[in-house]
Coordinates of C-alpha atoms in Angstrom, one line a residue:
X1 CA 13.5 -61.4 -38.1
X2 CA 14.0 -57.7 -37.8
X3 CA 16.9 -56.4 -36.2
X4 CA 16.7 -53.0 -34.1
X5 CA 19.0 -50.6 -35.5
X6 CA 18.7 -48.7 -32.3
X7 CA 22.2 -47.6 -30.7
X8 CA 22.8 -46.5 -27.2
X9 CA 24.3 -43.6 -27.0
X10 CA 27.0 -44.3 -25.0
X11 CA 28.6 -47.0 -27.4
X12 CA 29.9 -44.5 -28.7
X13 CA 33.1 -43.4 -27.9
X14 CA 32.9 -39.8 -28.9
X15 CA 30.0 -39.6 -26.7
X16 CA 31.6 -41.2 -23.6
X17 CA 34.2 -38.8 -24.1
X18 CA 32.3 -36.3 -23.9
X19 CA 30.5 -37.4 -20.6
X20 CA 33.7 -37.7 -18.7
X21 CA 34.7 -33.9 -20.1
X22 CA 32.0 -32.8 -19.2
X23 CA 32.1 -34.2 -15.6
X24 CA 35.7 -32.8 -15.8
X25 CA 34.7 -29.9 -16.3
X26 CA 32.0 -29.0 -13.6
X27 CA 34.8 -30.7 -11.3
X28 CA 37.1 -27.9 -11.7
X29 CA 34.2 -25.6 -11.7
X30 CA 33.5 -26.7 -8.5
X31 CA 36.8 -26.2 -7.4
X32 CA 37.5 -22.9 -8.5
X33 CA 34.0 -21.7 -6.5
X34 CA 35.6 -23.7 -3.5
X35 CA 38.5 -21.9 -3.6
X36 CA 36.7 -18.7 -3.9
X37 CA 34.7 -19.6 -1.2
X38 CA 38.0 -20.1 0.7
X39 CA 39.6 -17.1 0.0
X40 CA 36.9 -14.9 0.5
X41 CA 36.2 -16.6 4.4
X42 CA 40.0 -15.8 4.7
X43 CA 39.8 -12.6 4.1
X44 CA 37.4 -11.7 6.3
X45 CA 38.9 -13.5 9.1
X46 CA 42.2 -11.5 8.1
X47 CA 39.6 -8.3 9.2
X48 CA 39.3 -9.8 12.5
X49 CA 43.2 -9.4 13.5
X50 CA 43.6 -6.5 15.7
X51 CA 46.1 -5.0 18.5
X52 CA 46.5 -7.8 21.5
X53 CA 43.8 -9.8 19.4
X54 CA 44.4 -13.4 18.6
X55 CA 42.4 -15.4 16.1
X56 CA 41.3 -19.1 15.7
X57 CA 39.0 -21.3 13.4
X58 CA 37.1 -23.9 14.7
X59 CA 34.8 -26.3 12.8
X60 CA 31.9 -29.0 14.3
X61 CA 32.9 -32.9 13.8
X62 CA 29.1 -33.3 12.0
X63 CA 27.4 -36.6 11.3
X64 CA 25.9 -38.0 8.8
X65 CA 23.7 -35.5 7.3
X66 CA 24.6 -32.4 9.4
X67 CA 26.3 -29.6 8.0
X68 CA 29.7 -28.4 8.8
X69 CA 30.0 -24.8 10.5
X70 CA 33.4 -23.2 10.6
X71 CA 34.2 -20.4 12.8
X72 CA 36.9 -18.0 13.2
X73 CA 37.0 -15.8 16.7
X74 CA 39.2 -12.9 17.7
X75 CA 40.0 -12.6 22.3
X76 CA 41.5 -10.5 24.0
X77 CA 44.1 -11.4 26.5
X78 CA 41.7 -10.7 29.4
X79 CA 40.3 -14.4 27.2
X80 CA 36.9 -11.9 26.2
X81 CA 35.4 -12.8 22.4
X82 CA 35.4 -9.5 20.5
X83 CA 34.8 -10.9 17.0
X84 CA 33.2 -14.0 15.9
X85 CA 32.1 -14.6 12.0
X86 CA 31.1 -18.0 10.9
X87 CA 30.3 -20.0 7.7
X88 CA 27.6 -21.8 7.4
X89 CA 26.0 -23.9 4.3
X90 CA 26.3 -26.8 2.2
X91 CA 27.3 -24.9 -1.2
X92 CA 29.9 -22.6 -2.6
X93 CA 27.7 -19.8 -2.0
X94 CA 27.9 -19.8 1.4
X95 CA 29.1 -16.2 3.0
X96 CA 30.8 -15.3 6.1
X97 CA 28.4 -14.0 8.8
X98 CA 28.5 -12.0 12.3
X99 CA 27.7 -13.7 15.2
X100 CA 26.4 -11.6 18.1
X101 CA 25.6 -13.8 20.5
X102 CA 29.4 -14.9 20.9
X103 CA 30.7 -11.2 21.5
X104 CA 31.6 -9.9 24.7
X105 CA 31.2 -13.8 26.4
X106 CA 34.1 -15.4 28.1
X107 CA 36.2 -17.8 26.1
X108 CA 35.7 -20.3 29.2
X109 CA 32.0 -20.9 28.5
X110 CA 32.7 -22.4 25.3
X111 CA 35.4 -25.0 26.5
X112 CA 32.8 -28.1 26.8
X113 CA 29.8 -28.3 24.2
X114 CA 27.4 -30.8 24.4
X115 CA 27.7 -31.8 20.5
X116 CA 24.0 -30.5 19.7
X117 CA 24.6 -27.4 18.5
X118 CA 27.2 -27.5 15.4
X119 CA 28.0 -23.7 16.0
X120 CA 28.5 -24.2 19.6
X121 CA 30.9 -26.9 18.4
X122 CA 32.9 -25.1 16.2
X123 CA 33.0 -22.4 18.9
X124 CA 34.3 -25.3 21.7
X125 CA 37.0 -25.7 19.1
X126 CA 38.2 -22.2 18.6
X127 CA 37.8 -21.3 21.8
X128 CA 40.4 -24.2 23.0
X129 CA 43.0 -23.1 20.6
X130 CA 42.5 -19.3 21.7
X131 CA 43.0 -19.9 25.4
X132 CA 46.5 -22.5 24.6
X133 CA 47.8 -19.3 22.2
X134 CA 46.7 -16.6 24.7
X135 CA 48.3 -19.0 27.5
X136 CA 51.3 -19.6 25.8
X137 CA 51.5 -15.7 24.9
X138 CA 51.0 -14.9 28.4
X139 CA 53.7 -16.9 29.5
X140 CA 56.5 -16.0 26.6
X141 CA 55.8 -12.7 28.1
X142 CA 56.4 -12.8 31.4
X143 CA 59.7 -15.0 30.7

């Protein structure tokens, strides 16, 4: 009987090596892009600082399969959005982007969100930790 010379290639350890570098490597690739990703969201959300502005980031809780939204606001002290950008997307790639329909609304409609919409979520979010810092600046003031 005949025996198959045939090898797999992965009994061989140079090419299991390989493998896991090469894994390695599109793991830090991934990464870096995250981290550019991050640092270019921060940025602009650095642009949305202003005089008597404050700034928060809120992000939906998604299930399975949704994607997550992240959301940075600027209010007033009168508790009035004047700048809302968000970041949407399931990739690196992803850019920041204006919302219009949050400028100029109250801060107070977005308290409660019904968990359907996952930028109305993120906005709950911000919006709750905009009202406790305008709050809390109010009050630091007037003491």
């Amino acid at each position: 009987m005949i025996r198959s010379e045939k090898k797999i290639i992965l009994d061989s350890p140079i090419a299991l090596g390989a493998l896991f570098l090469g894994l390695a490597g599109m793991w830090v690739l991934q990464m870096q892009l995250a981290k550019k990703q991050a640092v270019s969201f921060m940025n602009v959300v650095k642009e949305l600082h202003g005089e008597n502005l404050t700034v928060a980031i809120g992000t939906n809780q998604p299930k399975w399969g949704r994607k997550r939204v992240y959301l940075a606001m600027s209010a007033n002290p009168q508790k009035i959005i004047v700048d809302a950008i968000t970041l949407k997307g399931t990739t690196v790639f992803a850019k920041g982007q204006k919302v219009k329909e949050l400028i100029d609304k109250s801060l107070l409609e977005f308290t409660d969100s019904d968990g359907k919409d996952p930028l109305y979520d993120a906005a709950a979010m911000a919006a709750g930790t905009l009202i406790k810092k305008i709050n809390e600046d109010s009050e630091s003031v007037s003491n």
